[in-house]
CSV table of C-alpha atoms in Angstrom, one decimal:
chain,number,residue,atom,x,y,z
Y,1,MET,CA,25.4,30.6,-106.2
Y,2,THR,CA,24.5,27.2,-107.6
Y,3,LYS,CA,25.6,24.1,-105.9
Y,4,ARG,CA,27.9,21.8,-107.9
Y,5,ALA,CA,26.4,18.4,-108.5
Y,6,GLN,CA,27.3,16.5,-105.3
Y,7,PRO,CA,27.5,12.8,-104.7
Y,8,THR,CA,24.6,11.9,-102.4
Y,9,LEU,CA,27.0,10.2,-99.9
Y,10,GLU,CA,30.7,10.7,-99.7
Y,11,VAL,CA,33.0,9.0,-97.3
Y,12,ARG,CA,36.6,10.1,-97.1
Y,13,ALA,CA,39.5,8.2,-95.3
Y,14,LEU,CA,37.2,6.8,-92.6
Y,15,HIS,CA,39.0,5.2,-89.7
Y,16,LYS,CA,37.5,3.5,-86.7
Y,17,SER,CA,39.0,1.3,-83.9
Y,18,PHE,CA,37.3,-0.5,-81.1
Y,19,GLY,CA,39.8,-0.2,-78.3
Y,20,THR,CA,43.1,-1.2,-79.9
Y,21,ASP,CA,41.4,-3.2,-82.6
Y,22,PRO,CA,41.2,-1.3,-85.9
Y,23,VAL,CA,37.9,-2.1,-87.6
Y,24,LEU,CA,38.0,0.5,-90.5
Y,25,LYS,CA,41.4,1.3,-92.0
Y,26,GLY,CA,40.7,4.1,-94.4
Y,27,ILE,CA,37.4,3.7,-96.3
Y,28,ASP,CA,36.7,6.0,-99.3
Y,29,LEU,CA,33.3,5.7,-100.9
Y,30,ILE,CA,31.2,7.8,-103.2
Y,31,VAL,CA,27.6,7.0,-103.8
Y,32,GLN,CA,25.8,8.8,-106.5
Y,33,ARG,CA,22.2,9.8,-106.5
Y,34,SER,CA,19.7,6.9,-107.0
Y,35,GLU,CA,22.5,4.4,-106.9
Y,36,MET,CA,22.1,1.1,-105.0
Y,37,VAL,CA,25.5,0.0,-103.6
Y,38,PHE,CA,25.8,-3.4,-102.1
Y,39,VAL,CA,28.4,-4.1,-99.4
Y,40,LEU,CA,29.7,-7.7,-99.1
Y,41,GLY,CA,32.3,-9.1,-96.9
Y,42,PRO,CA,33.0,-11.7,-94.2
Y,43,SER,CA,31.9,-11.1,-90.7
Y,44,GLY,CA,34.3,-8.8,-88.9
Y,45,SER,CA,35.2,-7.1,-92.2
Y,46,GLY,CA,33.8,-3.8,-90.9
Y,47,LYS,CA,30.9,-3.4,-93.2
Y,48,SER,CA,28.3,-2.9,-90.5
Y,49,THR,CA,30.6,-0.5,-88.7
Y,50,MET,CA,31.1,1.5,-91.9
Y,51,LEU,CA,27.4,1.7,-92.4
Y,52,ARG,CA,26.8,2.8,-88.8
Y,53,CYS,CA,29.4,5.5,-89.1
Y,54,CYS,CA,27.4,6.9,-92.0
Y,55,ASN,CA,24.8,8.3,-89.6
Y,56,ARG,CA,27.2,8.4,-86.6
Y,57,LEU,CA,25.6,5.8,-84.6
Y,58,GLU,CA,29.2,4.8,-84.4
Y,59,GLU,CA,31.5,7.7,-84.0
Y,60,PRO,CA,34.4,7.7,-86.5
Y,61,ASP,CA,37.9,8.1,-85.1
Y,62,SER,CA,38.9,10.1,-88.2
Y,63,GLY,CA,37.7,10.8,-91.7
Y,64,GLU,CA,34.9,12.8,-93.2
Y,65,ILE,CA,31.4,12.0,-94.3
Y,66,PHE,CA,29.2,14.3,-96.5
Y,67,VAL,CA,25.6,14.0,-97.4
Y,68,GLU,CA,24.8,16.0,-100.6
Y,69,GLY,CA,28.0,18.0,-99.8
Y,70,ASP,CA,26.9,18.8,-96.3
Y,71,ARG,CA,29.3,17.7,-93.7
Y,72,LEU,CA,28.1,15.0,-91.2
Y,73,THR,CA,31.3,14.6,-89.2
Y,74,GLY,CA,33.2,17.1,-87.1
Y,75,PRO,CA,32.0,19.5,-84.4
Y,76,GLY,CA,29.1,21.9,-84.7
Y,77,VAL,CA,27.1,19.6,-86.9
Y,78,ASN,CA,23.3,19.5,-86.2
Y,79,LEU,CA,23.3,15.7,-86.0
Y,80,ASN,CA,19.5,15.3,-85.4
Y,81,ALA,CA,18.8,17.4,-88.5
Y,82,MET,CA,21.3,15.5,-90.6
Y,83,ARG,CA,20.0,12.1,-89.5
Y,84,GLN,CA,16.6,12.8,-90.9
Y,85,ARG,CA,18.3,12.8,-94.3
Y,86,ILE,CA,19.8,9.4,-93.7
Y,87,GLY,CA,17.3,6.6,-93.2
Y,88,MET,CA,18.4,3.5,-91.4
Y,89,VAL,CA,17.0,0.0,-91.4
Y,90,PHE,CA,18.3,-2.5,-88.8
Y,91,GLN,CA,18.8,-6.2,-88.8
Y,92,SER,CA,16.6,-6.6,-85.7
Y,93,PHE,CA,13.9,-4.1,-87.0
Y,94,ASN,CA,13.9,-2.2,-83.7
Y,95,LEU,CA,10.3,-1.2,-83.9
Y,96,TYR,CA,8.9,0.5,-80.8
Y,97,PRO,CA,6.9,-2.3,-79.2
Y,98,HIS,CA,4.6,0.1,-77.3
Y,99,LEU,CA,3.5,1.9,-80.4
Y,100,THR,CA,1.3,0.8,-83.3
Y,101,ALA,CA,2.8,0.6,-86.9
Y,102,LEU,CA,1.3,4.0,-87.4
Y,103,GLY,CA,2.8,5.3,-84.1
Y,104,ASN,CA,6.2,4.0,-85.1
Y,105,VAL,CA,6.1,5.9,-88.3
Y,106,THR,CA,4.6,9.1,-87.0
Y,107,LEU,CA,6.9,9.5,-84.0
Y,108,ALA,CA,9.7,11.3,-85.7
Y,109,LEU,CA,7.4,13.1,-88.1
Y,110,ARG,CA,5.6,14.6,-85.1
Y,111,ARG,CA,8.4,15.1,-82.6
Y,112,VAL,CA,11.3,16.0,-85.0
Y,113,GLN,CA,9.7,17.4,-88.1
Y,114,LYS,CA,6.9,19.0,-85.9
Y,115,MET,CA,4.1,17.9,-88.3
Y,116,PRO,CA,0.6,18.3,-87.0
Y,117,ARG,CA,-1.1,15.1,-86.0
Y,118,ALA,CA,-3.3,14.7,-89.1
Y,119,ALA,CA,-0.5,15.5,-91.6
Y,120,ALA,CA,1.8,13.1,-89.8
Y,121,ALA,CA,-0.8,10.3,-89.9
Y,122,ASP,CA,-1.4,11.0,-93.7
Y,123,ALA,CA,2.3,10.8,-94.4
Y,124,ALA,CA,2.8,7.7,-92.3
Y,125,LEU,CA,-0.2,6.0,-94.0
Y,126,GLU,CA,1.3,6.8,-97.3
Y,127,ALA,CA,4.6,5.3,-96.3
Y,128,LEU,CA,2.9,2.2,-94.9
Y,129,THR,CA,0.9,1.8,-98.1
Y,130,GLN,CA,4.1,2.0,-100.1
Y,131,VAL,CA,5.5,-1.0,-98.2
Y,132,GLY,CA,2.1,-2.8,-98.6
Y,133,LEU,CA,1.0,-2.5,-95.0
Y,134,GLY,CA,-1.6,0.3,-95.2
Y,135,ASP,CA,-4.1,-2.1,-93.7
Y,136,ARG,CA,-1.9,-2.9,-90.7
Y,137,ALA,CA,-1.5,0.7,-89.4
Y,138,GLY,CA,-3.3,-0.1,-86.2
Y,139,HIS,CA,-1.3,-3.2,-85.4
Y,140,TYR,CA,1.4,-3.4,-82.7
Y,141,PRO,CA,4.8,-4.9,-83.7
Y,142,ALA,CA,4.0,-8.1,-81.7
Y,143,GLN,CA,1.0,-8.7,-83.9
Y,144,LEU,CA,3.1,-8.5,-87.1
Y,145,SER,CA,5.3,-11.1,-88.7
Y,146,GLY,CA,9.1,-10.4,-88.9
Y,147,GLY,CA,8.8,-9.5,-92.6
Y,148,GLN,CA,5.9,-7.1,-91.8
Y,149,GLN,CA,7.9,-5.6,-89.0
Y,150,GLN,CA,10.8,-4.9,-91.2
Y,151,ARG,CA,8.6,-3.3,-93.8
Y,152,VAL,CA,7.2,-1.0,-91.1
Y,153,ALA,CA,10.8,-0.2,-90.2
Y,154,ILE,CA,11.4,0.7,-93.8
Y,155,ALA,CA,8.3,2.9,-93.9
Y,156,ARG,CA,9.5,4.6,-90.7
Y,157,ALA,CA,12.7,5.6,-92.4
Y,158,LEU,CA,11.0,6.3,-95.7
Y,159,ALA,CA,8.4,8.7,-94.2
Y,160,LEU,CA,11.1,11.2,-93.3
Y,161,ARG,CA,11.9,11.5,-97.0
Y,162,PRO,CA,15.6,10.8,-96.6
Y,163,THR,CA,18.2,11.4,-99.3
Y,164,VAL,CA,19.9,8.1,-98.7
Y,165,MET,CA,18.9,4.9,-96.9
Y,166,LEU,CA,21.2,2.6,-95.1
Y,167,PHE,CA,20.2,-1.1,-94.8
Y,168,ASP,CA,22.1,-3.1,-92.2
Y,169,GLU,CA,21.5,-6.8,-93.0
Y,170,PRO,CA,17.8,-6.1,-93.4
Y,171,THR,CA,16.8,-9.8,-94.0
Y,172,SER,CA,19.3,-11.7,-91.8
Y,173,ALA,CA,16.8,-12.0,-88.9
Y,174,LEU,CA,14.0,-13.2,-91.1
Y,175,ASP,CA,12.6,-16.7,-91.8
Y,176,PRO,CA,13.5,-17.6,-95.4
Y,177,GLU,CA,9.9,-17.4,-96.6
Y,178,LEU,CA,9.6,-13.8,-95.4
Y,179,VAL,CA,12.7,-12.5,-97.1
Y,180,GLY,CA,11.0,-12.0,-100.5
Y,181,ASP,CA,8.5,-9.5,-99.3
Y,182,VAL,CA,11.2,-7.3,-97.8
Y,183,LEU,CA,13.4,-7.5,-100.9
Y,184,ASP,CA,10.3,-6.6,-103.0
Y,185,VAL,CA,9.9,-3.5,-101.0
Y,186,MET,CA,13.5,-2.6,-101.4
Y,187,ARG,CA,13.2,-3.0,-105.1
Y,188,GLU,CA,10.2,-0.7,-105.1
Y,189,VAL,CA,12.1,1.9,-103.0
Y,190,LYS,CA,15.0,1.7,-105.5
Y,191,ALA,CA,12.6,2.1,-108.4
Y,192,GLN,CA,11.5,5.4,-107.0
Y,193,GLY,CA,15.0,6.7,-107.2
Y,194,MET,CA,16.2,6.3,-103.6
Y,195,THR,CA,19.9,6.2,-103.0
Y,196,MET,CA,20.7,3.0,-101.0
Y,197,VAL,CA,23.7,1.4,-99.3
Y,198,VAL,CA,22.9,-2.2,-98.4
Y,199,VAL,CA,24.9,-4.5,-96.2
Y,200,SER,CA,23.5,-7.9,-96.9
Y,201,HIS,CA,24.3,-11.6,-97.7
Y,202,GLU,CA,21.5,-11.8,-100.3
Y,203,MET,CA,23.8,-12.5,-103.3
Y,204,SER,CA,21.1,-13.1,-105.9
Y,205,PHE,CA,19.4,-9.9,-104.9
Y,206,ALA,CA,22.7,-8.1,-105.2
Y,207,ARG,CA,23.3,-9.5,-108.6
Y,208,GLU,CA,19.9,-8.5,-109.9
Y,209,ALA,CA,19.3,-5.2,-108.2
Y,210,ALA,CA,22.6,-3.6,-107.2
Y,211,ASP,CA,24.3,-0.9,-109.4
Y,212,ARG,CA,27.6,-1.6,-107.7
Y,213,VAL,CA,29.0,-4.2,-105.4
Y,214,ILE,CA,31.7,-3.5,-102.9
Y,215,PHE,CA,33.7,-6.2,-101.3
Y,216,MET,CA,35.2,-5.4,-97.9
Y,217,ASP,CA,37.7,-7.4,-95.9
Y,218,GLN,CA,39.7,-6.5,-92.7
Y,219,GLY,CA,38.5,-2.9,-92.6
Y,220,ARG,CA,39.3,-2.0,-96.2
Y,221,ILE,CA,37.5,-2.0,-99.5
Y,222,VAL,CA,39.2,-4.7,-101.5
Y,223,GLU,CA,37.3,-4.5,-104.7
Y,224,GLN,CA,34.3,-2.9,-106.3
Y,225,GLY,CA,32.4,-2.9,-109.5
Y,226,PRO,CA,29.2,-3.8,-111.2
Y,227,PRO,CA,27.7,-7.0,-109.9
Y,228,ALA,CA,28.5,-9.1,-113.0
Y,229,GLN,CA,32.1,-8.2,-112.7
Y,230,ILE,CA,32.4,-8.9,-108.9
Y,231,PHE,CA,30.4,-12.1,-109.0
Y,232,ASP,CA,31.6,-13.6,-112.3
Y,233,ALA,CA,35.1,-12.2,-112.7
Y,234,PRO,CA,36.5,-11.0,-109.4
Y,235,ARG,CA,40.0,-9.7,-109.7
Y,236,GLU,CA,41.2,-10.2,-106.1
Y,237,ASP,CA,42.0,-13.5,-104.5
Y,238,ARG,CA,40.2,-12.6,-101.3
Y,239,THR,CA,37.0,-11.8,-103.2
Y,240,ARG,CA,37.2,-15.1,-105.0
Y,241,ALA,CA,37.8,-17.0,-101.8
Y,242,PHE,CA,34.9,-15.3,-100.1
Y,243,LEU,CA,32.5,-15.9,-102.9
Y,244,SER,CA,33.4,-19.5,-103.2
Y,245,ARG,CA,32.8,-19.9,-99.5
Y,246,VAL,CA,29.4,-18.3,-99.4
Y,247,SER,CA,28.2,-20.1,-102.6
Y,248,GLY,CA,29.3,-23.3,-101.0
N,1,MET,CA,-16.4,-15.1,-17.7
N,2,THR,CA,-15.1,-17.9,-19.9
N,3,GLY,CA,-11.9,-17.6,-21.7
N,4,PHE,CA,-13.7,-17.1,-25.0
N,5,GLU,CA,-15.8,-14.3,-23.5
N,6,ARG,CA,-12.7,-12.6,-22.2
N,7,PHE,CA,-11.1,-12.9,-25.6
N,8,ILE,CA,-14.1,-11.3,-27.3
N,9,ASP,CA,-14.2,-8.6,-24.6
N,10,THR,CA,-10.6,-7.7,-25.2
N,11,PHE,CA,-10.5,-7.7,-29.0
N,12,TRP,CA,-14.1,-7.1,-30.1
N,13,ASN,CA,-15.8,-5.1,-27.4
N,14,THR,CA,-18.9,-3.6,-29.0
N,15,ALA,CA,-19.1,-0.6,-26.7
N,16,VAL,CA,-15.4,0.3,-27.3
N,17,LEU,CA,-15.9,-0.4,-31.0
N,18,VAL,CA,-18.8,2.0,-31.4
N,19,ARG,CA,-17.1,4.7,-29.4
N,20,TYR,CA,-13.8,4.8,-31.2
N,21,ALA,CA,-14.9,3.8,-34.8
N,22,PRO,CA,-15.2,7.5,-35.8
N,23,ALA,CA,-11.7,8.3,-34.7
N,24,ILE,CA,-10.3,5.2,-36.5
N,25,LEU,CA,-12.2,6.3,-39.6
N,26,GLN,CA,-10.6,9.7,-39.4
N,27,GLY,CA,-7.3,7.9,-39.2
N,28,VAL,CA,-8.2,6.0,-42.4
N,29,GLY,CA,-8.6,9.4,-44.1
N,30,VAL,CA,-5.2,10.5,-43.0
N,31,THR,CA,-3.6,7.2,-44.0
N,32,VAL,CA,-5.2,7.4,-47.5
N,33,VAL,CA,-4.2,11.0,-48.1
N,34,LEU,CA,-0.7,10.4,-46.9
N,35,SER,CA,-0.3,7.2,-48.9
N,36,LEU,CA,-1.5,8.8,-52.1
N,37,LEU,CA,0.8,11.8,-51.6
N,38,ILE,CA,3.8,9.5,-50.9
N,39,VAL,CA,3.1,7.2,-53.9
N,40,ILE,CA,2.6,10.0,-56.4
N,41,CYS,CA,5.6,12.1,-55.2
N,42,GLY,CA,7.9,9.2,-54.4
N,43,ILE,CA,7.4,7.5,-57.8
N,44,ALA,CA,7.6,10.8,-59.7
N,45,LEU,CA,10.8,11.8,-57.9
N,46,GLY,CA,12.3,8.3,-58.3
N,47,ALA,CA,11.5,8.2,-62.0
N,48,GLY,CA,12.9,11.7,-62.4
N,49,LEU,CA,16.2,10.7,-60.8
N,50,ALA,CA,16.4,7.6,-63.0
N,51,CYS,CA,16.0,9.8,-66.0
N,52,VAL,CA,18.7,12.2,-64.8
N,53,ARG,CA,20.9,9.2,-64.3
N,54,ALA,CA,20.3,8.1,-67.9
N,55,TYR,CA,22.4,11.1,-69.0
N,56,ARG,CA,25.4,9.4,-67.4
N,57,VAL,CA,27.0,12.5,-66.1
N,58,ARG,CA,29.4,10.8,-63.7
N,59,PRO,CA,29.3,13.1,-60.6
N,60,VAL,CA,25.5,13.4,-60.9
N,61,SER,CA,25.0,9.7,-61.2
N,62,PHE,CA,27.3,9.1,-58.3
N,63,VAL,CA,25.3,11.4,-56.0
N,64,ILE,CA,22.0,9.6,-57.1
N,65,VAL,CA,23.5,6.2,-56.4
N,66,ILE,CA,24.7,7.3,-53.0
N,67,TYR,CA,21.3,8.7,-52.2
N,68,ALA,CA,19.5,5.6,-53.3
N,69,ASP,CA,21.8,3.2,-51.5
N,70,VAL,CA,21.8,5.1,-48.2
N,71,LEU,CA,18.0,5.5,-48.1
N,72,ARG,CA,17.4,1.9,-49.0
N,73,ALA,CA,19.9,0.8,-46.3
N,74,LEU,CA,18.4,2.9,-43.5
N,75,PRO,CA,15.4,1.7,-41.6
N,76,PRO,CA,12.7,4.3,-42.3
N,77,LEU,CA,11.9,4.5,-38.5
N,78,VAL,CA,15.4,5.7,-37.8
N,79,LEU,CA,15.0,8.4,-40.5
N,80,ILE,CA,11.6,9.4,-39.1
N,81,LEU,CA,13.0,9.8,-35.6
N,82,LEU,CA,16.1,11.5,-36.8
N,83,VAL,CA,14.2,14.1,-38.8
N,84,PHE,CA,11.4,14.7,-36.3
N,85,PHE,CA,13.6,15.0,-33.2
N,86,GLY,CA,16.8,16.3,-34.9
N,87,LEU,CA,15.6,19.1,-37.2
N,88,PRO,CA,14.1,21.3,-34.4
N,89,ASN,CA,17.6,21.7,-33.0
N,90,LEU,CA,18.4,23.5,-36.3
N,91,GLY,CA,15.4,25.6,-35.9
N,92,ILE,CA,13.4,23.7,-38.5
N,93,ARG,CA,10.0,22.7,-37.1
N,94,LEU,CA,8.0,20.3,-39.2
N,95,SER,CA,4.7,18.7,-38.3
N,96,ALA,CA,4.6,15.0,-37.7
N,97,PHE,CA,2.5,14.6,-40.9
N,98,THR,CA,5.1,16.5,-42.9
N,99,VAL,CA,8.0,14.5,-41.5
N,100,LEU,CA,6.3,11.2,-42.3
N,101,PHE,CA,5.4,12.4,-45.8
N,102,LEU,CA,8.9,13.6,-46.5
N,103,VAL,CA,10.8,10.6,-45.2
N,104,LEU,CA,8.6,7.9,-46.8
N,105,THR,CA,8.5,9.9,-50.1
N,106,LEU,CA,12.3,10.0,-50.1
N,107,VAL,CA,12.6,6.3,-49.3
N,108,LEU,CA,10.1,5.3,-52.0
N,109,ALA,CA,11.9,7.6,-54.4
N,110,ALA,CA,15.2,5.8,-53.6
N,111,PHE,CA,13.6,2.4,-54.4
N,112,ALA,CA,11.7,3.7,-57.4
N,113,GLU,CA,14.9,5.2,-58.8
N,114,GLU,CA,16.6,1.8,-58.7
N,115,ILE,CA,13.6,0.0,-60.2
N,116,VAL,CA,13.0,2.5,-63.1
N,117,TRP,CA,16.8,2.7,-63.7
N,118,ALA,CA,16.8,-1.1,-64.1
N,119,GLY,CA,13.9,-0.8,-66.6
N,120,ILE,CA,15.8,1.9,-68.6
N,121,THR,CA,19.0,-0.2,-68.8
N,122,ALA,CA,16.9,-3.3,-69.7
N,123,THR,CA,15.5,-1.5,-72.8
N,124,PRO,CA,17.4,-2.8,-75.8
N,125,LYS,CA,20.1,-0.6,-77.3
N,126,GLY,CA,18.4,-1.0,-80.6
N,127,GLN,CA,15.5,1.1,-79.4
N,128,TRP,CA,17.9,4.0,-78.7
N,129,GLU,CA,19.6,3.6,-82.1
N,130,ALA,CA,16.3,3.4,-84.0
N,131,ALA,CA,15.0,6.5,-82.4
N,132,ARG,CA,18.3,8.5,-82.7
N,133,SER,CA,18.6,7.4,-86.4
N,134,THR,CA,15.3,9.2,-87.1
N,135,GLY,CA,16.6,12.4,-85.7
N,136,LEU,CA,15.1,12.2,-82.2
N,137,GLY,CA,17.3,13.8,-79.6
N,138,PHE,CA,18.5,12.0,-76.4
N,139,THR,CA,15.8,13.5,-74.2
N,140,GLN,CA,13.1,12.9,-76.8
N,141,THR,CA,14.2,9.2,-77.2
N,142,LEU,CA,14.2,8.8,-73.4
N,143,GLY,CA,10.7,10.3,-73.1
N,144,TRP,CA,8.9,8.9,-76.1
N,145,VAL,CA,10.6,5.5,-76.6
N,146,VAL,CA,12.6,4.3,-73.6
N,147,LEU,CA,10.7,5.4,-70.6
N,148,PRO,CA,7.3,4.1,-71.8
N,149,GLN,CA,8.8,0.7,-72.3
N,150,ALA,CA,10.9,0.8,-69.1
N,151,THR,CA,7.8,1.8,-67.1
N,152,ARG,CA,5.8,-1.1,-68.4
N,153,MET,CA,8.5,-3.5,-67.5
N,154,VAL,CA,8.8,-2.4,-63.9
N,155,ILE,CA,5.2,-1.8,-63.0
N,156,PRO,CA,4.9,-5.0,-60.9
N,157,PRO,CA,8.0,-4.4,-58.7
N,158,LEU,CA,7.1,-0.7,-58.5
N,159,THR,CA,3.6,-1.5,-57.3
N,160,ASN,CA,4.9,-4.0,-54.7
N,161,ARG,CA,7.4,-1.4,-53.4
N,162,ALA,CA,4.7,1.3,-53.3
N,163,ILE,CA,2.5,-0.9,-51.2
N,164,ALA,CA,5.3,-1.8,-48.8
N,165,ILE,CA,6.2,1.8,-48.3
N,166,THR,CA,2.7,3.1,-47.8
N,167,LYS,CA,2.1,0.4,-45.1
N,168,MET,CA,4.9,2.1,-43.3
N,169,THR,CA,2.7,5.1,-42.7
N,170,ALA,CA,1.9,3.1,-39.5
N,171,LEU,CA,5.3,4.2,-38.3
N,172,GLY,CA,3.9,7.7,-37.9
N,173,MET,CA,2.4,6.5,-34.6
N,174,VAL,CA,5.8,7.0,-32.9
N,175,ILE,CA,5.8,10.7,-33.7
N,176,GLY,CA,2.0,11.2,-33.2
N,177,VAL,CA,0.6,11.2,-36.7
N,178,PRO,CA,-3.2,10.7,-36.3
N,179,ASP,CA,-3.3,8.0,-39.0
N,180,ILE,CA,-5.1,4.6,-38.5
N,181,LEU,CA,-2.5,3.2,-36.0
N,182,GLY,CA,-2.0,6.5,-34.3
N,183,GLN,CA,-5.7,6.9,-33.6
N,184,ALA,CA,-6.0,3.2,-32.6
N,185,THR,CA,-3.2,3.3,-30.0
N,186,THR,CA,-4.6,6.5,-28.6
N,187,ALA,CA,-8.0,4.9,-28.3
N,188,GLN,CA,-6.4,1.8,-26.9
N,189,SER,CA,-4.8,3.6,-24.0
N,190,PHE,CA,-8.0,5.6,-23.2
N,191,SER,CA,-10.2,2.5,-23.3
N,192,ALA,CA,-7.6,0.1,-21.8
N,193,ASN,CA,-8.9,-2.4,-24.4
N,194,ALA,CA,-7.4,-3.9,-27.6
N,195,THR,CA,-10.5,-3.5,-29.7
N,196,PRO,CA,-9.3,-0.3,-31.4
N,197,LEU,CA,-6.2,-2.2,-32.6
N,198,THR,CA,-8.4,-4.9,-34.0
N,199,LEU,CA,-10.3,-2.2,-35.8
N,200,ALA,CA,-7.1,-0.8,-37.1
N,201,ALA,CA,-6.1,-4.2,-38.4
N,202,VAL,CA,-9.4,-4.5,-40.2
N,203,ALA,CA,-9.0,-1.1,-41.7
N,204,TYR,CA,-5.5,-1.9,-43.0
N,205,VAL,CA,-6.8,-5.1,-44.5
N,206,LEU,CA,-9.7,-3.4,-46.2
N,207,LEU,CA,-7.4,-0.7,-47.5
N,208,PHE,CA,-4.4,-2.7,-48.7
N,209,LEU,CA,-5.9,-6.1,-49.7
N,210,PRO,CA,-7.4,-4.7,-52.9
N,211,LEU,CA,-4.1,-3.1,-53.7
N,212,VAL,CA,-2.3,-6.4,-53.1
N,213,VAL,CA,-4.8,-8.2,-55.3
N,214,PHE,CA,-4.4,-5.4,-57.9
N,215,SER,CA,-0.6,-5.8,-57.9
N,216,ARG,CA,-1.0,-9.6,-58.4
N,217,TRP,CA,-3.2,-8.9,-61.4
N,218,LEU,CA,-0.6,-6.4,-62.8
N,219,GLU,CA,2.1,-8.9,-62.4
N,220,THR,CA,0.3,-11.6,-64.5
N,221,ARG,CA,-0.7,-8.9,-67.0
N,222,PHE,CA,2.7,-7.5,-67.6
N,223,SER,CA,4.9,-10.5,-67.0
N,224,GLY,CA,4.1,-12.3,-70.3
N,225,GLY,CA,6.1,-10.6,-73.1
N,226,ARG,CA,6.3,-6.8,-73.6
N,227,ALA,CA,3.0,-5.6,-75.0
């Protein structure tokens, strides 16, 4: 039995409320293999919540999510196994402060994927080299700049060889001069064919690197399309208003 | 005899000192063994309870909180007397040493549970999320990511509490544990002289002063940022 070509990530009718406050009001999203999808929207539009539902750090109220056709939502899902296929990069890096860069990357390789110590170290070093930090493997997070910490966090996700990577405002906590390095690494990751969903305010990066831009507002996808269309010829008033606000 | 000579004769009588020093030294051995057992078992039990509490199973957490609060509220001496003189009525006969060990271990565990729990809750939520997002389970995250950080954070208060509780081994005197103070009070009543008590005080200082200094060092070492 051959598997039909599946979208890498599929979100169907996703709903989520915090208390009585509806945050996601029915999100449908299909991300194809090797696609980089950029999610824009004002704060409170639900974009981070949507992203966090995609590895169930946030539990959806209803709706379905599939990774390569395999169901992520619902009972009986082996969540820890599924999560290894979904890399996540956080705004605040969330590196483990008591472990070195290498230790940060090897932890899940050793404890979840049960790799022997040497193999895990090799894989981790390869991932760190990929983000340009092969020579920083022995450094603790406190000894690294913000940009370097975020690149280690990317390596930590990358080393598990996920099928899709989620980026939750990966550059928002960085000093402006450190943003470029992280974006370079993301470009590199994309060039190697990674499927990526990115919530970010880096408009020029979106315009240059994204395959598709999604504009969210008040818990719904308002508009989506290639970056040129969204940025230069948005159809919806809300998109236009948002873009004029952020571009000043 | 001048006042000064009388003072020396009472608190530093050489003959008494030489005679009872070996007994006090035996007491030091008992205190050291007891203290080590209490610190190891008490902190292990307390940390274990804090970990169990991290699973947030309501009835279980409730029992742990009640345990910790009651044992922190009760004066340890009351517990020691209660257990030592109460349990034999139920047919359970424990040695004075065992009673002292059990009570102080349980008391230290109560404090350690609260301290380690504070460390666990102070560990940023992002640490849990990062670990879980890589496929680590709850227990793995607790063990490999949260607990190491929590422990580091709470080492200074934990050390202080451990010292405070181990000093309470002196309470064993009232039920006849042959620890430093137990030996000293026995010697004092035989010799009708306070020198054994002076000796006990010296022994306590020699034993605990390095620990107090060590905890001060730990405090400066771990207070600046989370390394």
